[in-house]
Amino acid sequence: MDSDRRTFCKTAAAIVAGGVAAAVPIGAGMSALLNPLRPGSKDAHDFVRVAALDAVPNDNVPRKFSVVADQVDAWNKTPAVPIGAVYLRRSPTNVVEALNAICPHAGGFIDYLPAEACFLCPLHKSLFNSDGSIKDRSSPAPRAMDTLPAEVRDGAIWVKFENFRAGVAQKIPA
Amino acid sequence: MSRLFVWLDDRTGLRDLARAFFFPQIPGGARWRYVWGNAALFALFVQFVTGVALWFCYSPSAQTAWESVFFLQNNVAGGWFLRGLHHFNAQVLTMLLAWRLAQSIIAGTYKAPREVNFWVGLGLFLFVLAASVTGWLLPWDQKGYWSTKVATNILSISPVVGPSLQRILVGGSDYGHQTLMRFFALHAGVIPLSLLALVVAHVYLSRRHGYAATAPAAGPSVSYWPDQALRDAVACLAVMGVLIVLTVRHHGAELAPPADPTDNFSAARPEWFFLPLYQFLKLFPGGTEIVGAIILPTLLMALVALMPMTAARWRWGHRFNLCFATAVAVAAGALLWRAVAADRADPAYNLAKRQLEIDAARVKVLAESSAGIPPEGAVVLLRRDALTQGPRLFARYCASCHRFGGQDGMGGVVAGEEKASDLKGFGSAAWLTGVLDPAQVASAHYYGGTALKNGKMIKFVKTKVASFTPEQKAKLHQVIAAVAAEAQLGPQPEGDVKAGTEWLRGEMRCADCHQFREPDANASAPDLTGYASRDWLISFIGNPKQERFYGDDNDRMPAFLDEHVLNAGQIAMIADWLRSK
């Protein structure tokens, strides 16, 4: 009986000591591995100049432009590199709209088809109207294309660029 | 649960495997002296776990290796701790394996039937050393870069295959992306897989042979679990404790400044347990390095590997082995001590080490500034930095005549006399006060070493200023404030600058020789307009023979820009650094 208890204590002590020793490197490794889950200080992009106003005729037809901004990629900071694309369109009354070119379904890159006056995602064939709303009820996209804040300043269009989470009905920052 | 276990055991033989692992008999009872093998195995496990985690954070290229390690150290949660564990555990693992080897030699357990396992253990030791060498380079910092260069150059002196071997390892003739990719593939791929294979063989063989009783029996034989297992677990915990203490005390592993092939780090040394070999090489005169670097170490290893044979074939074999191992250990210890002592006593070594720490701190500041690390890599941050390059350029181009606070700008002592003024604080009120002090102006610290020592300025200071009334001295003080203000060195000097400007033009008669504000064709001494300001300095260093400065009276100072000695960017870095101090 006594020797049973001694054996049990030794077994438990060996498992605890070995477990604690092994847990340290595993814990340190997991901490680094799970680092991306930390609430980051990812600074959202400010408004950036995307195109001259004249480059977007006031015919309500969307046109694609690259968004060029300073990029932070882990340790690198790179000034003025393309970070995404937007469709811009301007109404006859000079209202400017900006749509993120990424499909809200699965993140495909959306094309604009001028002949049909609609957007088409080449991956799963989501269809959107030229204002970005869902065109076809059977469309796989869970929400309309993501609109972005756009302003006209000194004859140029400025956009506050942002990406959103794909595959959900709500527009949640990525 | 037990049904599932039975099902699994039926198909895998798990029970027998577990029994072989956990219940071998230990003759004479559990002993503390038997823990070392499993402690080393545990250290290897720690190295695998931390290594794989580091792999997630590392990018092997000349522009990203240092940067990714820097990011890990400073931006990833616990990154410094993870890297610190891996770094210090490499040393602990090496020591544990060396001790295992010694234990086996002392106890004679390398003898039949355990010869093969002795060789496997020796192989483990050598592969762990190889992991150290390859890992040393991966952060791509000044330390790893320059010391690994020495290692691969030594490799190239091996007979016949040396040069080819070096090219294969380096991935060409120069260090770069290919070197890092190759070292990384070796360090994280080839070597760990080989170690794993050797560990499997080692564990298999030691279970096959059973524990060798190396001590008088303390009692009846017991099974490994739980008595010896508990001792082993405590040993593992102790290893971990040592690692944590080392890591926390040093706040992880050092990260030297990024590798710069144009900026030699003269204090580059291999990992400390290679220092005996490093010191050993100093004993071999030019042309005979191969003996010290290749032939003798190979011979030594061969003798160790042949120990089982020596002991089996020769009556005194085991004793010879013991003496040989002791001699090697003592020699290695002595060489290690001499290497460390030589470095400690070497001012150049200590200076280079200190500069390394200054640069490491500086690159951290630059990398964390809002501009961040450019895609070309962090090394350009230091190359473009006046505070880093200024003193280097000064030491190389200026310190043959000038001094900076009595030294060469980088803390080094310059042999020979001062031939020109000491430029620390050049243009500041304190510096100007010295120039206008009759007791100092003709000293080597100012113009005593130049052709100007017989010039008008020194004469003026030694005769006129020396006999100034207290009232005139007060005015001179204001002139000093006025001229110091021209340098725009940050905080404005005390004193009445406006009045000083008046005296400069008037009673103090500076403008008799010096140009000030208005063009003055008769000026024969350096322009005081913006004296020691950034533009003034850049223009002066570019060409002191300009009429605005010394004209034909210029002593030996070269026109660094006009004679193409330095470019405009380098001159600006010298000026910015001088003015920052």
PDB file of C-alpha atoms in Angstrom, chain B residues 156-369:
ATOM      1  CA  SER B 156      38.644  26.107 -48.704  1.00  0.00           C
ATOM      2  CA  ILE B 157      42.167  25.152 -47.639  1.00  0.00           C
ATOM      3  CA  SER B 158      41.203  21.477 -47.372  1.00  0.00           C
ATOM      4  CA  PRO B 159      43.200  19.449 -49.866  1.00  0.00           C
ATOM      5  CA  VAL B 160      41.825  18.862 -53.392  1.00  0.00           C
ATOM      6  CA  VAL B 161      38.099  19.398 -52.775  1.00  0.00           C
ATOM      7  CA  GLY B 162      38.444  22.481 -50.534  1.00  0.00           C
ATOM      8  CA  PRO B 163      37.769  25.256 -53.056  1.00  0.00           C
ATOM      9  CA  SER B 164      34.875  23.347 -54.651  1.00  0.00           C
ATOM     10  CA  LEU B 165      33.417  22.522 -51.254  1.00  0.00           C
ATOM     11  CA  GLN B 166      33.539  26.177 -50.310  1.00  0.00           C
ATOM     12  CA  ARG B 167      31.787  27.236 -53.521  1.00  0.00           C
ATOM     13  CA  ILE B 168      29.090  24.623 -53.006  1.00  0.00           C
ATOM     14  CA  LEU B 169      28.490  25.704 -49.429  1.00  0.00           C
ATOM     15  CA  VAL B 170      28.562  29.445 -50.145  1.00  0.00           C
ATOM     16  CA  GLY B 171      26.575  29.038 -53.371  1.00  0.00           C
ATOM     17  CA  GLY B 172      29.217  30.875 -55.422  1.00  0.00           C
ATOM     18  CA  SER B 173      32.243  32.940 -54.591  1.00  0.00           C
ATOM     19  CA  ASP B 174      30.507  35.707 -52.638  1.00  0.00           C
ATOM     20  CA  TYR B 175      28.225  35.663 -49.653  1.00  0.00           C
ATOM     21  CA  GLY B 176      24.615  36.475 -50.502  1.00  0.00           C
ATOM     22  CA  HIS B 177      21.116  35.068 -50.948  1.00  0.00           C
ATOM     23  CA  GLN B 178      22.452  31.675 -52.014  1.00  0.00           C
ATOM     24  CA  THR B 179      24.651  31.386 -48.944  1.00  0.00           C
ATOM     25  CA  LEU B 180      21.713  32.014 -46.647  1.00  0.00           C
ATOM     26  CA  MET B 181      19.442  29.602 -48.508  1.00  0.00           C
ATOM     27  CA  ARG B 182      22.072  26.886 -48.367  1.00  0.00           C
ATOM     28  CA  PHE B 183      22.956  27.431 -44.740  1.00  0.00           C
ATOM     29  CA  PHE B 184      19.280  27.508 -43.849  1.00  0.00           C
ATOM     30  CA  ALA B 185      18.539  24.286 -45.737  1.00  0.00           C
ATOM     31  CA  LEU B 186      21.428  22.642 -43.913  1.00  0.00           C
ATOM     32  CA  HIS B 187      20.528  24.102 -40.541  1.00  0.00           C
ATOM     33  CA  ALA B 188      16.781  23.463 -40.646  1.00  0.00           C
ATOM     34  CA  GLY B 189      16.661  20.468 -43.000  1.00  0.00           C
ATOM     35  CA  VAL B 190      19.678  18.244 -43.522  1.00  0.00           C
ATOM     36  CA  ILE B 191      21.210  18.525 -40.056  1.00  0.00           C
ATOM     37  CA  PRO B 192      18.018  18.062 -37.975  1.00  0.00           C
ATOM     38  CA  LEU B 193      16.950  15.078 -40.106  1.00  0.00           C
ATOM     39  CA  SER B 194      20.383  13.517 -39.675  1.00  0.00           C
ATOM     40  CA  LEU B 195      20.213  14.201 -35.943  1.00  0.00           C
ATOM     41  CA  LEU B 196      16.797  12.582 -35.791  1.00  0.00           C
ATOM     42  CA  ALA B 197      18.072   9.473 -37.566  1.00  0.00           C
ATOM     43  CA  LEU B 198      21.068   9.308 -35.233  1.00  0.00           C
ATOM     44  CA  VAL B 199      18.874   9.766 -32.168  1.00  0.00           C
ATOM     45  CA  VAL B 200      16.613   6.911 -33.272  1.00  0.00           C
ATOM     46  CA  ALA B 201      19.645   4.710 -33.800  1.00  0.00           C
ATOM     47  CA  HIS B 202      21.148   5.775 -30.466  1.00  0.00           C
ATOM     48  CA  VAL B 203      17.979   5.123 -28.468  1.00  0.00           C
ATOM     49  CA  TYR B 204      17.393   1.823 -30.245  1.00  0.00           C
ATOM     50  CA  LEU B 205      20.925   0.639 -29.572  1.00  0.00           C
ATOM     51  CA  SER B 206      20.950   1.736 -25.954  1.00  0.00           C
ATOM     52  CA  ARG B 207      17.681  -0.114 -25.329  1.00  0.00           C
ATOM     53  CA  ARG B 208      19.094  -3.152 -27.076  1.00  0.00           C
ATOM     54  CA  HIS B 209      22.222  -3.159 -24.928  1.00  0.00           C
ATOM     55  CA  GLY B 210      20.457  -2.051 -21.778  1.00  0.00           C
ATOM     56  CA  TYR B 211      21.886   0.248 -19.146  1.00  0.00           C
ATOM     57  CA  ALA B 212      25.557  -0.248 -18.490  1.00  0.00           C
ATOM     58  CA  ALA B 213      26.112  -0.430 -14.774  1.00  0.00           C
ATOM     59  CA  THR B 214      28.867   2.105 -14.242  1.00  0.00           C
ATOM     60  CA  ALA B 215      28.605   2.276 -10.462  1.00  0.00           C
ATOM     61  CA  PRO B 216      28.630  -0.253  -7.658  1.00  0.00           C
ATOM     62  CA  ALA B 217      25.103  -1.533  -7.113  1.00  0.00           C
ATOM     63  CA  ALA B 218      23.136   0.584  -4.650  1.00  0.00           C
ATOM     64  CA  GLY B 219      20.385  -1.953  -4.402  1.00  0.00           C
ATOM     65  CA  PRO B 220      18.340  -4.341  -6.473  1.00  0.00           C
ATOM     66  CA  SER B 221      17.667  -3.626 -10.137  1.00  0.00           C
ATOM     67  CA  VAL B 222      14.612  -1.477 -10.764  1.00  0.00           C
ATOM     68  CA  SER B 223      12.641  -0.664 -13.864  1.00  0.00           C
ATOM     69  CA  TYR B 224      13.201   2.699 -15.523  1.00  0.00           C
ATOM     70  CA  TRP B 225       9.706   3.897 -14.688  1.00  0.00           C
ATOM     71  CA  PRO B 226       9.191   5.632 -12.323  1.00  0.00           C
ATOM     72  CA  ASP B 227      12.442   5.865 -10.290  1.00  0.00           C
ATOM     73  CA  GLN B 228      14.899   6.781 -13.034  1.00  0.00           C
ATOM     74  CA  ALA B 229      12.177   8.628 -14.963  1.00  0.00           C
ATOM     75  CA  LEU B 230      11.680  10.984 -12.032  1.00  0.00           C
ATOM     76  CA  ARG B 231      15.407  11.702 -11.850  1.00  0.00           C
ATOM     77  CA  ASP B 232      15.502  12.318 -15.600  1.00  0.00           C
ATOM     78  CA  ALA B 233      12.487  14.631 -15.406  1.00  0.00           C
ATOM     79  CA  VAL B 234      14.106  16.640 -12.623  1.00  0.00           C
ATOM     80  CA  ALA B 235      17.281  16.883 -14.723  1.00  0.00           C
ATOM     81  CA  CYS B 236      15.231  18.178 -17.682  1.00  0.00           C
ATOM     82  CA  LEU B 237      13.606  20.729 -15.416  1.00  0.00           C
ATOM     83  CA  ALA B 238      17.048  21.805 -14.221  1.00  0.00           C
ATOM     84  CA  VAL B 239      18.220  22.208 -17.825  1.00  0.00           C
ATOM     85  CA  MET B 240      15.149  24.339 -18.485  1.00  0.00           C
ATOM     86  CA  GLY B 241      15.838  26.403 -15.382  1.00  0.00           C
ATOM     87  CA  VAL B 242      19.386  27.121 -16.530  1.00  0.00           C
ATOM     88  CA  LEU B 243      18.080  28.091 -19.973  1.00  0.00           C
ATOM     89  CA  ILE B 244      15.477  30.455 -18.562  1.00  0.00           C
ATOM     90  CA  VAL B 245      18.024  32.126 -16.305  1.00  0.00           C
ATOM     91  CA  LEU B 246      20.499  32.560 -19.179  1.00  0.00           C
ATOM     92  CA  THR B 247      17.836  33.844 -21.553  1.00  0.00           C
ATOM     93  CA  VAL B 248      16.264  36.308 -19.145  1.00  0.00           C
ATOM     94  CA  ARG B 249      19.575  37.578 -17.806  1.00  0.00           C
ATOM     95  CA  HIS B 250      20.845  38.410 -21.286  1.00  0.00           C
ATOM     96  CA  HIS B 251      17.406  39.431 -22.504  1.00  0.00           C
ATOM     97  CA  GLY B 252      17.628  36.842 -25.258  1.00  0.00           C
ATOM     98  CA  ALA B 253      20.325  36.434 -27.882  1.00  0.00           C
ATOM     99  CA  GLU B 254      22.295  39.411 -29.110  1.00  0.00           C
ATOM    100  CA  LEU B 255      21.460  40.757 -32.553  1.00  0.00           C
ATOM    101  CA  ALA B 256      24.464  42.634 -33.944  1.00  0.00           C
ATOM    102  CA  PRO B 257      23.955  45.291 -36.658  1.00  0.00           C
ATOM    103  CA  PRO B 258      23.033  43.975 -40.126  1.00  0.00           C
ATOM    104  CA  ALA B 259      25.866  42.408 -42.153  1.00  0.00           C
ATOM    105  CA  ASP B 260      27.778  44.931 -44.199  1.00  0.00           C
ATOM    106  CA  PRO B 261      30.389  43.463 -46.565  1.00  0.00           C
ATOM    107  CA  THR B 262      32.038  46.900 -46.807  1.00  0.00           C
ATOM    108  CA  ASP B 263      32.440  47.394 -43.066  1.00  0.00           C
ATOM    109  CA  ASN B 264      34.697  44.768 -41.544  1.00  0.00           C
ATOM    110  CA  PHE B 265      33.916  43.719 -37.990  1.00  0.00           C
ATOM    111  CA  SER B 266      37.355  42.935 -36.644  1.00  0.00           C
ATOM    112  CA  ALA B 267      36.162  41.389 -33.374  1.00  0.00           C
ATOM    113  CA  ALA B 268      34.246  38.596 -35.139  1.00  0.00           C
ATOM    114  CA  ARG B 269      34.668  35.377 -33.205  1.00  0.00           C
ATOM    115  CA  PRO B 270      33.041  31.960 -33.544  1.00  0.00           C
ATOM    116  CA  GLU B 271      30.727  30.595 -30.855  1.00  0.00           C
ATOM    117  CA  TRP B 272      32.742  30.298 -27.649  1.00  0.00           C
ATOM    118  CA  PHE B 273      33.186  26.529 -27.759  1.00  0.00           C
ATOM    119  CA  PHE B 274      35.017  26.922 -31.060  1.00  0.00           C
ATOM    120  CA  LEU B 275      37.444  29.400 -29.523  1.00  0.00           C
ATOM    121  CA  PRO B 276      40.033  26.691 -28.663  1.00  0.00           C
ATOM    122  CA  LEU B 277      40.233  25.832 -32.351  1.00  0.00           C
ATOM    123  CA  TYR B 278      40.409  29.541 -33.198  1.00  0.00           C
ATOM    124  CA  GLN B 279      43.271  30.031 -30.742  1.00  0.00           C
ATOM    125  CA  PHE B 280      44.963  26.843 -31.954  1.00  0.00           C
ATOM    126  CA  LEU B 281      45.126  28.299 -35.473  1.00  0.00           C
ATOM    127  CA  LYS B 282      47.181  31.238 -34.235  1.00  0.00           C
ATOM    128  CA  LEU B 283      50.007  28.771 -33.521  1.00  0.00           C
ATOM    129  CA  PHE B 284      50.455  27.893 -37.172  1.00  0.00           C
ATOM    130  CA  PRO B 285      52.588  30.195 -39.334  1.00  0.00           C
ATOM    131  CA  GLY B 286      51.448  31.123 -42.843  1.00  0.00           C
ATOM    132  CA  GLY B 287      51.242  28.193 -45.227  1.00  0.00           C
ATOM    133  CA  THR B 288      50.790  25.616 -42.482  1.00  0.00           C
ATOM    134  CA  GLU B 289      47.208  26.491 -41.448  1.00  0.00           C
ATOM    135  CA  ILE B 290      46.050  23.262 -42.986  1.00  0.00           C
ATOM    136  CA  VAL B 291      47.842  21.354 -40.237  1.00  0.00           C
ATOM    137  CA  GLY B 292      46.045  23.197 -37.448  1.00  0.00           C
ATOM    138  CA  ALA B 293      42.689  23.626 -39.131  1.00  0.00           C
ATOM    139  CA  ILE B 294      42.194  20.307 -40.883  1.00  0.00           C
ATOM    140  CA  ILE B 295      44.841  17.649 -40.344  1.00  0.00           C
ATOM    141  CA  LEU B 296      45.215  17.712 -36.562  1.00  0.00           C
ATOM    142  CA  PRO B 297      41.464  18.066 -35.776  1.00  0.00           C
ATOM    143  CA  THR B 298      40.722  15.198 -38.176  1.00  0.00           C
ATOM    144  CA  LEU B 299      43.426  13.092 -36.574  1.00  0.00           C
ATOM    145  CA  LEU B 300      42.041  13.891 -33.142  1.00  0.00           C
ATOM    146  CA  MET B 301      38.549  12.846 -34.171  1.00  0.00           C
ATOM    147  CA  ALA B 302      39.922   9.655 -35.734  1.00  0.00           C
ATOM    148  CA  LEU B 303      41.700   8.789 -32.481  1.00  0.00           C
ATOM    149  CA  VAL B 304      38.474   9.347 -30.532  1.00  0.00           C
ATOM    150  CA  ALA B 305      36.513   7.228 -32.985  1.00  0.00           C
ATOM    151  CA  LEU B 306      39.094   4.459 -32.719  1.00  0.00           C
ATOM    152  CA  MET B 307      38.947   4.380 -28.924  1.00  0.00           C
ATOM    153  CA  PRO B 308      36.951   1.113 -28.781  1.00  0.00           C
ATOM    154  CA  MET B 309      39.565  -0.533 -31.005  1.00  0.00           C
ATOM    155  CA  THR B 310      42.465   0.875 -29.004  1.00  0.00           C
ATOM    156  CA  ALA B 311      40.969  -0.452 -25.784  1.00  0.00           C
ATOM    157  CA  ALA B 312      40.235  -3.854 -27.283  1.00  0.00           C
ATOM    158  CA  ARG B 313      43.593  -4.437 -28.961  1.00  0.00           C
ATOM    159  CA  TRP B 314      45.974  -3.035 -26.415  1.00  0.00           C
ATOM    160  CA  ARG B 315      46.310  -3.841 -22.767  1.00  0.00           C
ATOM    161  CA  TRP B 316      46.871  -0.202 -21.812  1.00  0.00           C
ATOM    162  CA  GLY B 317      44.369   1.005 -24.385  1.00  0.00           C
ATOM    163  CA  HIS B 318      41.670   2.202 -22.039  1.00  0.00           C
ATOM    164  CA  ARG B 319      44.183   4.086 -19.900  1.00  0.00           C
ATOM    165  CA  PHE B 320      45.675   5.617 -23.022  1.00  0.00           C
ATOM    166  CA  ASN B 321      42.196   6.740 -24.056  1.00  0.00           C
ATOM    167  CA  LEU B 322      41.628   8.284 -20.662  1.00  0.00           C
ATOM    168  CA  CYS B 323      44.941  10.141 -20.771  1.00  0.00           C
ATOM    169  CA  PHE B 324      44.336  11.266 -24.327  1.00  0.00           C
ATOM    170  CA  ALA B 325      40.838  12.567 -23.544  1.00  0.00           C
ATOM    171  CA  THR B 326      42.129  14.367 -20.461  1.00  0.00           C
ATOM    172  CA  ALA B 327      44.960  15.920 -22.448  1.00  0.00           C
ATOM    173  CA  VAL B 328      42.536  17.142 -25.132  1.00  0.00           C
ATOM    174  CA  ALA B 329      40.199  18.591 -22.514  1.00  0.00           C
ATOM    175  CA  VAL B 330      43.014  20.363 -20.671  1.00  0.00           C
ATOM    176  CA  ALA B 331      44.494  21.700 -23.915  1.00  0.00           C
ATOM    177  CA  ALA B 332      41.082  22.914 -25.073  1.00  0.00           C
ATOM    178  CA  GLY B 333      40.503  24.613 -21.738  1.00  0.00           C
ATOM    179  CA  ALA B 334      43.910  26.290 -21.850  1.00  0.00           C
ATOM    180  CA  LEU B 335      43.382  27.467 -25.430  1.00  0.00           C
ATOM    181  CA  LEU B 336      39.927  28.781 -24.565  1.00  0.00           C
ATOM    182  CA  TRP B 337      41.322  30.686 -21.627  1.00  0.00           C
ATOM    183  CA  ARG B 338      44.137  32.135 -23.726  1.00  0.00           C
ATOM    184  CA  ALA B 339      41.743  33.178 -26.482  1.00  0.00           C
ATOM    185  CA  VAL B 340      39.482  34.983 -24.024  1.00  0.00           C
ATOM    186  CA  ALA B 341      42.408  36.563 -22.175  1.00  0.00           C
ATOM    187  CA  ALA B 342      44.007  37.756 -25.422  1.00  0.00           C
ATOM    188  CA  ASP B 343      40.765  39.407 -26.530  1.00  0.00           C
ATOM    189  CA  ARG B 344      40.167  41.009 -23.153  1.00  0.00           C
ATOM    190  CA  ALA B 345      43.606  42.591 -23.238  1.00  0.00           C
ATOM    191  CA  ASP B 346      43.305  43.788 -26.839  1.00  0.00           C
ATOM    192  CA  PRO B 347      42.170  47.433 -27.093  1.00  0.00           C
ATOM    193  CA  ALA B 348      41.269  47.058 -30.783  1.00  0.00           C
ATOM    194  CA  TYR B 349      38.996  44.118 -29.967  1.00  0.00           C
ATOM    195  CA  ASN B 350      37.248  46.002 -27.191  1.00  0.00           C
ATOM    196  CA  LEU B 351      36.853  49.073 -29.381  1.00  0.00           C
ATOM    197  CA  ALA B 352      35.275  47.014 -32.165  1.00  0.00           C
ATOM    198  CA  LYS B 353      32.933  45.365 -29.658  1.00  0.00           C
ATOM    199  CA  ARG B 354      31.901  48.736 -28.275  1.00  0.00           C
ATOM    200  CA  GLN B 355      31.312  50.101 -31.778  1.00  0.00           C
ATOM    201  CA  LEU B 356      29.177  47.045 -32.527  1.00  0.00           C
ATOM    202  CA  GLU B 357      26.961  47.830 -29.552  1.00  0.00           C
ATOM    203  CA  ILE B 358      26.697  51.490 -30.568  1.00  0.00           C
ATOM    204  CA  ASP B 359      25.722  50.508 -34.109  1.00  0.00           C
ATOM    205  CA  ALA B 360      23.225  47.912 -32.882  1.00  0.00           C
ATOM    206  CA  ALA B 361      21.528  50.509 -30.690  1.00  0.00           C
ATOM    207  CA  ARG B 362      21.570  53.031 -33.523  1.00  0.00           C
ATOM    208  CA  VAL B 363      20.072  50.709 -36.136  1.00  0.00           C
ATOM    209  CA  LYS B 364      17.304  49.847 -33.676  1.00  0.00           C
ATOM    210  CA  VAL B 365      16.446  53.533 -33.320  1.00  0.00           C
ATOM    211  CA  LEU B 366      16.493  53.993 -37.106  1.00  0.00           C
ATOM    212  CA  ALA B 367      14.457  50.860 -37.824  1.00  0.00           C
ATOM    213  CA  GLU B 368      11.816  51.870 -35.303  1.00  0.00           C
ATOM    214  CA  SER B 369      11.553  55.433 -36.593  1.00  0.00           C
TER     215      SER B 369
END
